[in-house]
XYZ file of C-alpha atoms in Angstrom:
651
model
C 24.792 65.951 -24.700
C 28.495 65.209 -25.177
C 29.008 64.530 -21.430
C 26.090 62.144 -21.481
C 27.637 60.219 -24.393
C 31.000 60.057 -22.537
C 29.327 58.657 -19.432
C 27.562 56.043 -21.506
C 30.877 55.111 -23.065
C 32.532 54.601 -19.588
C 29.608 52.428 -18.502
C 29.961 50.249 -21.595
C 33.679 49.704 -20.899
C 33.027 48.837 -17.248
C 30.330 46.386 -18.301
C 32.758 44.801 -20.766
C 35.400 44.384 -18.002
C 32.752 42.870 -15.686
C 31.653 40.459 -18.353
C 35.271 39.466 -18.959
C 35.859 38.916 -15.260
C 32.622 36.878 -15.016
C 33.850 34.639 -17.792
C 37.345 34.344 -16.267
C 36.310 33.805 -12.640
C 32.956 31.975 -12.964
C 33.687 30.047 -16.180
C 29.998 30.212 -17.228
C 27.111 32.578 -16.874
C 23.537 31.538 -16.047
C 21.126 31.831 -18.958
C 17.826 32.149 -17.053
C 17.002 34.241 -13.977
C 15.772 31.137 -12.151
C 19.163 29.488 -12.698
C 20.893 32.623 -11.436
C 18.900 32.558 -8.161
C 19.624 28.854 -7.612
C 23.362 29.371 -8.156
C 23.469 32.209 -5.598
C 21.784 30.006 -3.040
C 24.165 27.108 -3.691
C 27.438 29.071 -3.047
C 28.787 32.308 -1.629
C 31.608 32.229 -4.177
C 29.684 34.208 -6.779
C 28.908 37.014 -4.369
C 32.552 37.463 -3.365
C 33.912 37.225 -6.872
C 31.362 39.709 -8.230
C 32.035 42.278 -5.433
C 33.500 45.646 -6.424
C 36.504 45.586 -4.047
C 37.632 42.130 -5.005
C 37.579 43.017 -8.684
C 39.499 46.264 -7.999
C 42.170 44.266 -6.111
C 42.448 41.752 -8.966
C 42.973 44.518 -11.525
C 45.631 46.210 -9.346
C 47.464 42.886 -8.802
C 47.563 42.132 -12.531
C 48.873 45.610 -13.395
C 51.471 45.481 -10.596
C 52.752 42.100 -11.790
C 53.091 43.405 -15.340
C 55.056 46.476 -14.210
C 57.336 44.480 -11.844
C 58.155 41.916 -14.520
C 58.967 44.697 -17.002
C 61.220 46.466 -14.489
C 63.198 43.279 -13.750
C 63.589 42.526 -17.434
C 64.821 46.054 -18.286
C 67.252 46.053 -15.324
C 68.729 42.737 -16.393
C 68.992 43.814 -20.012
C 70.843 47.098 -19.338
C 73.140 45.549 -16.656
C 74.305 42.880 -19.071
C 74.997 45.539 -21.678
C 76.969 47.679 -19.216
C 78.968 44.677 -18.004
C 79.890 43.735 -21.560
C 81.006 47.312 -22.192
C 83.152 47.301 -19.018
C 84.770 43.985 -19.930
C 85.608 45.289 -23.373
C 87.279 48.376 -21.828
C 89.361 46.240 -19.411
C 91.242 44.048 -21.823
C 94.732 43.872 -20.369
C 94.423 44.918 -16.740
C 93.682 42.339 -14.061
C 91.564 43.111 -11.039
C 90.665 41.295 -7.854
C 87.351 39.477 -7.742
C 85.904 36.687 -5.636
C 85.797 33.416 -7.546
C 83.986 31.327 -4.938
C 80.253 31.813 -4.244
C 80.288 34.872 -6.449
C 76.531 35.328 -6.153
C 76.609 35.283 -2.343
C 76.799 38.587 -0.421
C 78.854 36.947 2.352
C 82.194 38.458 3.352
C 84.328 37.500 6.368
C 84.880 41.106 7.359
C 81.127 41.692 7.409
C 80.742 39.162 10.224
C 83.714 40.468 12.255
C 82.920 42.508 15.337
C 84.170 46.094 15.474
C 86.641 45.225 18.219
C 88.054 42.336 16.188
C 88.566 44.590 13.150
C 90.369 47.209 15.259
C 92.569 44.651 17.039
C 93.543 43.174 13.676
C 94.420 46.622 12.313
C 96.301 47.650 15.445
C 97.684 44.415 16.859
C 99.501 45.971 19.842
C 96.402 47.661 21.245
C 94.250 45.895 23.800
C 91.024 44.375 22.473
C 88.850 45.704 25.308
C 90.069 49.235 24.580
C 90.019 49.033 20.809
C 86.414 47.885 20.654
C 85.392 51.349 21.892
C 87.316 53.171 19.145
C 84.997 55.222 16.957
C 86.601 56.306 13.654
C 85.057 59.516 12.316
C 83.200 60.190 15.560
C 82.991 63.753 14.231
C 83.477 63.987 10.471
C 84.489 67.029 8.424
C 81.976 68.168 5.825
C 84.490 69.606 3.345
C 85.781 67.469 0.465
C 89.515 67.852 -0.255
C 91.763 67.183 -3.209
C 93.362 63.699 -2.818
C 96.803 65.222 -3.531
C 96.528 67.642 -0.616
C 98.442 67.218 2.673
C 96.571 66.055 5.795
C 97.956 66.976 9.184
C 97.338 64.194 11.675
C 97.784 64.418 15.429
C 96.731 63.025 18.799
C 94.812 65.096 21.366
C 93.223 64.878 24.805
C 90.606 67.111 26.465
C 93.508 69.221 27.760
C 94.877 69.907 24.269
C 91.520 70.513 22.550
C 92.148 74.278 22.400
C 95.469 73.673 20.649
C 93.651 71.687 17.971
C 91.187 74.550 17.485
C 94.095 76.983 17.042
C 95.784 74.596 14.608
C 92.560 74.378 12.551
C 92.276 78.187 12.499
C 95.813 78.540 11.082
C 95.702 75.556 8.695
C 93.103 75.745 5.965
C 93.388 72.096 5.063
C 92.390 68.588 6.230
C 93.233 67.437 9.766
C 92.832 63.935 11.200
C 92.987 63.714 15.013
C 92.529 60.979 17.589
C 90.720 62.158 20.744
C 91.602 60.069 23.817
C 89.314 60.355 26.863
C 88.553 58.405 30.031
C 85.293 56.474 30.300
C 84.303 58.200 33.520
C 84.270 61.613 31.846
C 82.924 60.522 28.486
C 79.373 61.885 28.732
C 80.317 65.366 29.955
C 83.339 65.816 27.699
C 81.843 64.476 24.482
C 78.759 66.693 24.773
C 80.948 69.761 25.319
C 83.394 68.936 22.519
C 80.603 68.087 20.087
C 78.976 71.471 20.721
C 82.261 73.364 20.265
C 83.081 71.323 17.160
C 79.825 72.257 15.433
C 80.011 75.894 16.506
C 83.470 76.482 14.944
C 83.200 76.687 11.107
C 86.842 75.776 10.362
C 86.895 72.845 12.747
C 83.510 71.643 11.475
C 84.683 71.878 7.863
C 88.245 70.495 8.062
C 88.762 68.242 11.110
C 87.983 64.534 11.421
C 87.991 63.288 15.017
C 88.371 59.608 15.974
C 87.259 58.826 19.513
C 89.300 56.550 21.811
C 88.202 55.773 25.362
C 90.081 53.906 28.058
C 89.516 53.580 31.799
C 92.053 56.241 32.832
C 92.636 58.248 29.629
C 96.123 59.649 28.923
C 95.944 63.113 30.525
C 98.308 62.051 33.313
C 100.195 59.148 31.767
C 100.442 57.328 28.425
C 98.402 54.146 28.207
C 99.792 50.773 27.218
C 96.212 49.782 26.387
C 96.273 52.048 23.318
C 99.884 53.271 22.828
C 100.464 56.624 21.185
C 102.111 54.845 18.257
C 98.781 53.050 17.737
C 97.014 56.419 17.799
C 99.446 57.726 15.182
C 98.579 54.830 12.871
C 94.855 55.283 13.568
C 94.922 58.991 12.655
C 97.046 58.295 9.569
C 94.974 55.429 8.189
C 91.805 57.526 8.417
C 93.349 60.537 6.670
C 91.493 61.387 3.478
C 94.420 62.439 1.258
C 97.400 60.629 -0.249
C 100.004 62.675 1.671
C 100.181 63.181 5.404
C 102.309 64.873 8.058
C 102.247 64.175 11.775
C 102.377 67.350 13.788
C 101.976 68.010 17.532
C 99.018 70.277 18.300
C 101.310 72.806 20.001
C 103.094 73.431 16.669
C 101.982 75.778 13.865
C 103.115 75.610 10.234
C 104.125 78.729 8.281
C 101.243 80.535 6.577
C 102.726 80.152 3.058
C 103.104 76.387 3.215
C 100.029 75.555 1.138
C 101.008 78.050 -1.582
C 104.525 76.541 -1.691
C 103.032 73.036 -1.816
C 100.750 73.894 -4.750
C 103.587 75.604 -6.638
C 105.911 72.577 -6.257
C 103.274 69.823 -6.072
C 104.432 67.887 -9.124
C 108.039 67.674 -7.921
C 107.205 67.028 -4.291
C 104.655 64.303 -4.971
C 107.104 62.592 -7.326
C 109.679 62.406 -4.506
C 107.096 61.202 -2.009
C 105.781 58.532 -4.368
C 109.273 57.058 -4.691
C 109.528 56.798 -0.885
C 111.448 59.912 0.200
C 110.285 62.117 3.083
C 110.075 65.926 3.117
C 111.295 67.495 6.369
C 109.650 70.638 7.760
C 112.271 72.251 10.057
C 110.924 72.904 13.558
C 111.906 76.038 15.456
C 111.536 76.930 19.105
C 110.926 80.429 20.428
C 113.677 81.678 22.701
C 111.618 84.618 24.064
C 108.367 83.312 25.528
C 107.041 86.781 26.227
C 106.876 87.858 22.577
C 104.490 85.348 21.018
C 104.395 85.946 17.267
C 104.598 83.279 14.580
C 106.900 84.322 11.689
C 105.360 84.440 8.245
C 108.464 83.828 6.125
C 112.064 82.571 6.241
C 113.534 86.059 6.617
C 111.662 86.570 9.878
C 112.930 83.228 11.173
C 116.509 84.204 10.445
C 116.008 87.642 12.025
C 116.449 86.097 15.469
C 114.518 84.882 18.453
C 114.166 81.312 17.132
C 116.373 78.234 17.306
C 116.240 75.010 15.289
C 114.756 72.320 17.526
C 115.508 68.676 16.701
C 114.338 66.497 19.585
C 117.208 64.790 21.494
C 119.715 67.336 20.129
C 121.019 70.708 21.259
C 119.317 73.759 19.776
C 120.632 74.668 16.305
C 122.698 71.465 16.318
C 120.501 68.668 14.942
C 120.686 66.579 11.737
C 118.369 69.063 9.956
C 121.463 71.343 9.918
C 120.533 74.951 10.574
C 123.615 76.356 8.825
C 122.682 74.602 5.581
C 119.001 75.615 5.885
C 119.883 79.287 6.285
C 121.473 79.460 2.841
C 119.378 76.804 1.099
C 117.465 77.772 -2.020
C 116.451 74.219 -2.887
C 115.664 71.046 -0.978
C 118.734 69.296 0.453
C 119.415 65.844 1.911
C 119.974 65.172 5.614
C 123.572 63.895 5.916
C 123.935 63.379 9.669
C 121.039 61.018 10.306
C 120.926 59.147 13.618
C 118.466 56.556 14.868
C 116.870 59.057 17.311
C 116.086 61.628 14.624
C 112.344 62.395 14.610
C 111.535 65.535 12.613
C 108.180 66.663 11.236
C 107.937 64.986 7.828
C 105.516 64.891 4.932
C 105.165 61.342 3.668
C 103.047 59.186 1.419
C 100.160 57.676 3.344
C 100.278 54.472 1.298
C 104.009 53.862 0.723
C 105.773 54.516 4.035
C 106.010 51.830 6.745
C 103.619 52.170 9.688
C 104.712 53.089 13.198
C 105.882 50.113 15.238
C 103.145 49.723 17.848
C 105.310 47.940 20.444
C 106.349 51.391 21.741
C 104.193 53.529 23.992
C 105.528 56.745 22.452
C 108.485 56.560 20.043
C 108.150 58.643 16.903
C 111.668 57.790 15.697
C 110.522 54.150 15.397
C 108.105 55.320 12.700
C 110.937 56.783 10.604
C 113.882 54.409 11.118
C 112.558 51.604 8.848
C 112.063 54.052 5.978
C 115.625 55.410 6.253
C 117.154 51.916 6.398
C 115.096 50.975 3.330
C 117.085 53.581 1.386
C 114.722 56.569 1.461
C 116.077 60.085 1.949
C 115.075 62.878 4.338
C 114.816 66.014 2.146
C 114.590 69.343 3.976
C 112.242 72.004 2.584
C 114.182 75.277 2.128
C 111.376 77.830 2.539
C 108.897 76.123 4.888
C 109.086 75.741 8.627
C 107.063 75.033 11.772
C 107.158 76.864 15.103
C 106.555 75.398 18.545
C 104.296 77.645 20.600
C 106.051 79.094 23.660
C 103.410 78.287 26.272
C 104.342 74.651 26.798
C 105.992 71.619 25.335
C 103.366 69.004 24.626
C 104.550 65.629 25.862
C 102.457 62.820 27.291
C 104.007 61.610 30.536
C 105.634 58.171 30.535
C 106.580 56.330 33.710
C 110.248 55.786 34.583
C 109.803 52.057 34.068
C 108.342 52.598 30.596
C 111.261 54.887 29.700
C 113.768 52.165 30.562
C 111.741 49.553 28.671
C 111.414 51.864 25.628
C 115.169 52.377 25.433
C 115.906 48.677 25.622
C 113.184 47.834 23.130
C 114.411 50.467 20.703
C 117.968 49.117 20.805
C 116.654 45.651 19.905
C 114.294 47.169 17.324
C 117.282 48.881 15.677
C 119.068 45.550 15.324
C 115.901 43.846 14.089
C 115.264 46.492 11.437
C 118.864 46.334 10.222
C 118.520 42.612 9.556
C 114.969 42.811 8.184
C 115.572 45.736 5.808
C 118.886 44.200 4.709
C 117.147 40.970 3.792
C 114.434 42.913 1.954
C 116.989 44.831 -0.138
C 118.867 41.615 -0.869
C 115.684 39.861 -1.957
C 114.794 42.773 -4.245
C 118.241 42.678 -5.846
C 119.099 46.147 -4.475
C 121.909 45.238 -2.113
C 124.623 46.374 -4.526
C 122.701 49.531 -5.501
C 122.681 53.047 -4.118
C 119.490 52.160 -2.242
C 121.553 50.175 0.308
C 123.922 53.038 1.232
C 121.964 53.999 4.362
C 121.819 50.492 5.788
C 125.492 49.888 4.998
C 126.422 53.018 6.945
C 124.144 52.328 9.897
C 124.062 48.553 10.167
C 127.220 46.965 8.802
C 128.272 45.361 12.113
C 124.727 44.279 12.974
C 124.231 42.521 9.661
C 127.618 40.868 9.825
C 126.785 39.430 13.227
C 123.137 38.522 12.559
C 122.802 38.345 8.793
C 125.751 36.059 8.135
C 127.146 36.428 4.644
C 124.960 39.371 3.596
C 127.750 41.926 3.821
C 130.946 40.610 2.374
C 134.096 42.315 1.195
C 134.251 41.229 -2.425
C 137.599 40.808 -4.142
C 137.080 44.169 -5.783
C 134.748 46.709 -4.177
C 133.569 49.468 -6.534
C 132.714 52.840 -5.027
C 132.074 56.051 -6.950
C 133.663 54.571 -10.109
C 136.906 53.823 -8.217
C 138.108 50.263 -7.634
C 139.902 49.288 -4.417
C 141.327 45.780 -4.261
C 141.343 43.912 -0.937
C 143.564 41.102 -2.316
C 147.252 41.538 -3.009
C 149.812 39.201 -4.599
C 153.375 38.548 -3.527
C 155.501 37.346 -6.477
C 158.362 36.281 -4.228
C 156.315 33.721 -2.268
C 153.568 33.137 -4.880
C 150.892 33.933 -2.326
C 147.797 36.125 -2.174
C 146.914 38.273 0.853
C 143.284 39.160 1.473
C 142.065 41.729 4.005
C 138.532 41.569 5.359
C 137.085 44.217 7.698
C 135.305 41.909 10.133
C 134.064 44.696 12.378
C 133.146 47.991 10.711
C 133.359 51.346 12.534
C 129.905 52.904 12.922
C 130.401 56.244 14.628
C 132.507 58.245 17.086
C 132.496 61.426 19.108
C 135.093 63.999 18.091
C 137.888 64.382 20.632
C 138.851 67.934 19.713
C 142.406 69.132 20.163
C 142.801 68.239 23.815
C 143.918 64.969 25.370
C 141.527 64.712 28.338
C 138.397 63.352 26.641
C 139.563 61.149 23.775
C 136.793 58.652 23.047
C 137.597 55.805 20.610
C 135.731 54.872 17.461
C 132.746 52.649 18.235
C 133.032 49.748 17.635
C 136.812 49.341 17.273
C 137.790 48.246 13.739
C 138.987 44.651 13.402
C 140.593 43.360 10.181
C 141.301 39.738 9.302
C 144.189 38.560 7.127
C 143.734 35.454 4.957
C 146.761 34.058 3.109
C 146.448 31.576 0.202
C 149.106 29.790 -1.817
C 148.885 30.324 -5.573
C 146.627 27.733 -7.181
C 144.980 26.688 -3.917
C 141.551 27.649 -2.611
C 142.099 26.782 1.048
C 143.981 29.295 3.250
C 147.525 28.654 4.399
C 147.825 27.306 7.940
C 148.333 30.404 10.070
C 150.773 28.505 12.316
C 153.270 28.332 9.443
C 153.278 32.096 8.798
C 155.922 34.501 10.058
C 153.375 36.494 12.053
C 155.667 39.210 13.537
C 156.624 40.430 10.046
C 153.088 41.514 9.115
C 152.110 45.118 9.856
C 148.789 46.852 9.180
C 148.707 50.649 8.925
C 145.522 52.773 9.056
C 144.885 56.216 7.521
C 141.853 58.503 7.452
C 140.026 59.271 4.198
C 136.901 61.102 3.042
C 133.661 59.142 2.916
C 133.839 58.914 -0.892
C 137.407 57.489 -0.601
C 138.933 60.106 -2.868
C 140.788 62.418 -0.416
C 143.150 61.705 2.458
C 142.118 63.462 5.701
C 144.992 62.657 8.068
C 146.308 66.193 8.487
C 144.766 69.585 9.234
C 147.002 72.263 7.838
C 147.062 75.442 9.917
C 150.323 77.203 8.944
C 152.868 77.122 10.339
C 151.517 74.004 12.111
C 150.091 70.748 10.818
C 147.932 68.687 13.175
C 147.014 65.023 13.008
C 143.289 64.298 12.730
C 143.405 60.558 13.406
C 144.718 59.891 16.913
C 145.797 56.680 18.632
C 147.866 53.695 17.545
C 147.911 53.776 13.738
C 149.860 50.526 13.366
C 148.823 47.062 14.513
C 150.489 43.663 14.532
C 148.441 40.499 13.927
C 147.236 38.251 16.711
C 146.394 34.602 16.419
C 142.841 34.418 17.828
C 139.577 32.517 17.554
C 136.438 34.243 16.328
C 132.999 33.695 17.982
C 132.506 30.633 15.752
C 135.677 29.091 17.150
C 137.666 29.479 13.911
C 141.300 30.427 14.284
C 142.741 33.286 12.251
C 145.002 36.319 12.075
C 143.359 39.531 13.261
C 144.463 43.183 13.498
C 142.609 45.371 16.016
C 142.621 49.142 16.498
C 140.928 49.706 19.895
C 142.057 53.271 20.614
C 141.536 55.240 17.382
C 139.830 58.610 17.792
C 139.225 61.571 15.488
C 139.590 65.270 16.268
C 136.927 66.778 13.965
C 133.343 65.867 13.085
C 132.311 64.682 9.629
C 131.963 61.614 7.455
C 135.056 59.443 7.017
C 136.379 56.032 6.005
C 139.498 54.196 7.163
C 142.029 52.714 4.767
C 144.018 49.732 5.997
C 147.349 48.977 4.265
C 149.150 45.653 4.809
C 152.926 45.432 4.672
C 155.149 42.391 5.077
C 158.618 43.229 6.303
C 161.628 41.554 4.656
C 165.397 41.893 5.227
C 165.741 44.772 2.768
C 163.131 46.786 4.672
C 165.495 47.164 7.642
C 168.142 48.998 5.611
C 168.536 52.766 5.759
C 166.013 54.756 3.671
C 164.192 51.528 2.782
C 160.504 51.645 1.820
C 158.163 48.780 2.652
C 155.942 47.439 -0.087
C 152.184 47.525 0.443
C 150.853 44.030 -0.129
C 147.088 44.707 0.105
C 144.649 47.486 0.991
C 141.036 47.671 2.040
C 138.627 50.468 2.990
C 136.072 50.426 5.786
C 132.463 51.505 5.279
C 131.795 55.236 5.771
C 131.008 56.292 9.344
C 130.048 59.487 11.142
C 131.982 61.486 13.725
C 129.683 63.694 15.830
C 130.387 66.840 17.756
C 130.450 66.659 21.555
C 126.979 68.282 21.701
C 125.254 65.755 19.508
C 123.708 62.579 20.876
C 124.342 59.161 19.429
C 123.976 55.625 20.728
C 126.961 53.615 21.947
C 126.282 50.059 20.885
C 126.756 47.030 23.053
C 130.070 45.219 22.581
C 129.892 42.784 19.718
C 130.543 39.064 20.075
C 133.882 39.519 18.315
C 134.931 42.350 20.626
C 134.008 40.315 23.676
C 135.885 37.279 22.440
C 139.037 39.367 21.814
C 138.640 41.644 24.841
C 140.842 39.751 27.279
C 143.715 39.666 24.817
C 143.713 43.400 24.036
C 143.362 44.717 27.592
C-alpha cells in the first residue's frame, strides 16, 4: 500500500513538471478536445515540445547552467580573497610582473622555436646543431635537496660505461650531456635508454641531455657544439644550487657527502660569496693495482701523485705539501691562468664558461679569480683519476693553435673587463682587487688607461710607502711611477747558465716638479747623469727584505742582474718625452712571491767624498709578482708597447 502511494506521488510531481513546461513552452493550453486536435493539425511544434526526450534535454540544460554559473562565481570569489591575502603578506617586497596586456597569455618565449631558444642560451653553438638538443632526454626520478652538490659532465657513447661507474660510486645528482652522431642515433639511443632504465642508480640520479651532430665527437671535438657549450648546458640543467664539473674517468672519495653535510653551513656560505672549493685530483702511479683510496691516510700512503693539468706531478698550484698537513681549508697562493682544478661552485653566482673555446676549462675559472674570488682547497676530500685511460676529446692541431691565441687575447680582455667591473662597483681599492692587480697590472695600464695609478701614498697592510720625495735644497719634488709592473719570472737557481729575466722588465718613470707648480720641470734642464735608481727585493707584503740567503758561512744574493739604473730620455708609446729607468736583466734565484722596491738617489758633490752616504730622495714599490720553479708552467707575455718603443735603446 505504501509503495502504491509513493508511485502516485511521483506521478503527481511529473504531471506538475509537464504542466509547468506546457505553460512555459506553449504559453496556453487548449480548453476543449476539439481545439486540441485542431492545434495539433496546424503545427508540429506541439508534438516536439511535448516529447519526452526534448523535455529531458531542457531539464538537463537548465541544471547544467545553474551549476556552471555557481562554479564560476565561487571560483572568482575565492581567488579574489586569496589574492587580497597575498597582497597583504607582500607589503615591502617588489616582484616582477607584466604590466602590459596583463590578461593576455602571450609571451615572446612561448612563440620562439626550440632552436632559437637554445641558440640564444648558447650563442657560440651552431643553430642547426642546437635545434636538436633535448634537455632531460632521460630524467632522474629522485628528488634531491636543493643544497646538495650536482656533478655535471660530458659523455659520448664511448664513455657511457664510465658514467655508469660514476653513478654507482656517487649517491647524488648527476647532470650529463650525451653527444652522438645522427647516423648512429637510432641504434645508440635505444641501447642507452634500455641500459639507463635497467640500472637503478642511473635511473634514480642521472639526468641526460641529448646532443646530436653530423659527426659526433668520438674522434674529434666539434666546433658546432663546443665542449664549453656542453659544460654550460649540463650546468644550467643541474637541479641543485651547487655544482662541480668532473670528468667521467674520475671518482670522488667515498666520504665526500658525509664531509659536505657536516660542513654544509660553512661551505655554502663561502660558495654564496663567490669562492670556489677545490677537490684535489690524484693520479695513480701503478696502473696494475686499481683501488680507489677511501681516506686521506691511504692517499698519503703512496702510489698516488697530485695531478694539476699543465703542471708536473705533485707540483701544481693546489700545493701537495700544504695539503698533506692541512687540517682546514687553505687558499691557493700560486694561481696561474692555466689552472683548471675540479671545483665546487655556486650554480647561480659564478660566471659561465666562455663558449668561444672548443675545449678550455681554465677559461671557465679565470673570470672568477680575476673578480676577486678565492680557490679554497678541501683538506680531507680528494678525487682519483682511474688508471685505464686519460679522458680527453681530440682537438686538431689547427684548433690547438687557435685556442692558445684566443686564450691569450681572452686573458687580456678579462683583465680589462673585470677591472672595469671592480672599479664601477667601488671595489678597486679593496681587497677584492688583489688578484687582478697581481695578474693584470701591465694589461690594465696599457688598455685601461688611468685605472691603475700609483697614488701619492699607497697603503698596503697598514704600512704607508710614499712615491714622492722632497728636496729642500732645490725646492723640488721627485715622483716615481712604476710604468711597467713585473708579473712573473722563472727562478734561475744558483747557476749562471739559465738565468731568465723577470717578465716583463720593470720600467720606472721619474717626474720632477718645482715647489708650488703643478706642471713637471722640463726634463732637458735636469742634470740627468746624477740620478740613480737602485732596486732591492722584498716580501710580497712589503715588510721583509729578501735580498740575501744566509747559509753560514756564506751569504748568497737572491736578486741577480744590474741592480742600479741611470735614467734615459725617451718617448713613451703616446709620444710623450720623459725620464725612464729600466731593469731588463733582473732575475731571482728562488721561487715565491715578491715585490721590488725602487729607491731614487741624486748625487751631489758631497756624495763623492770618502765614506759618504747618498740620500734617498723617493721610493716606490712594485705590485707583488710570482717566481715559479723551473718545473712549473707559466705564460710569457708578448712585449708591451712600452718595451717595444724602448727596445732599440736598451739593446
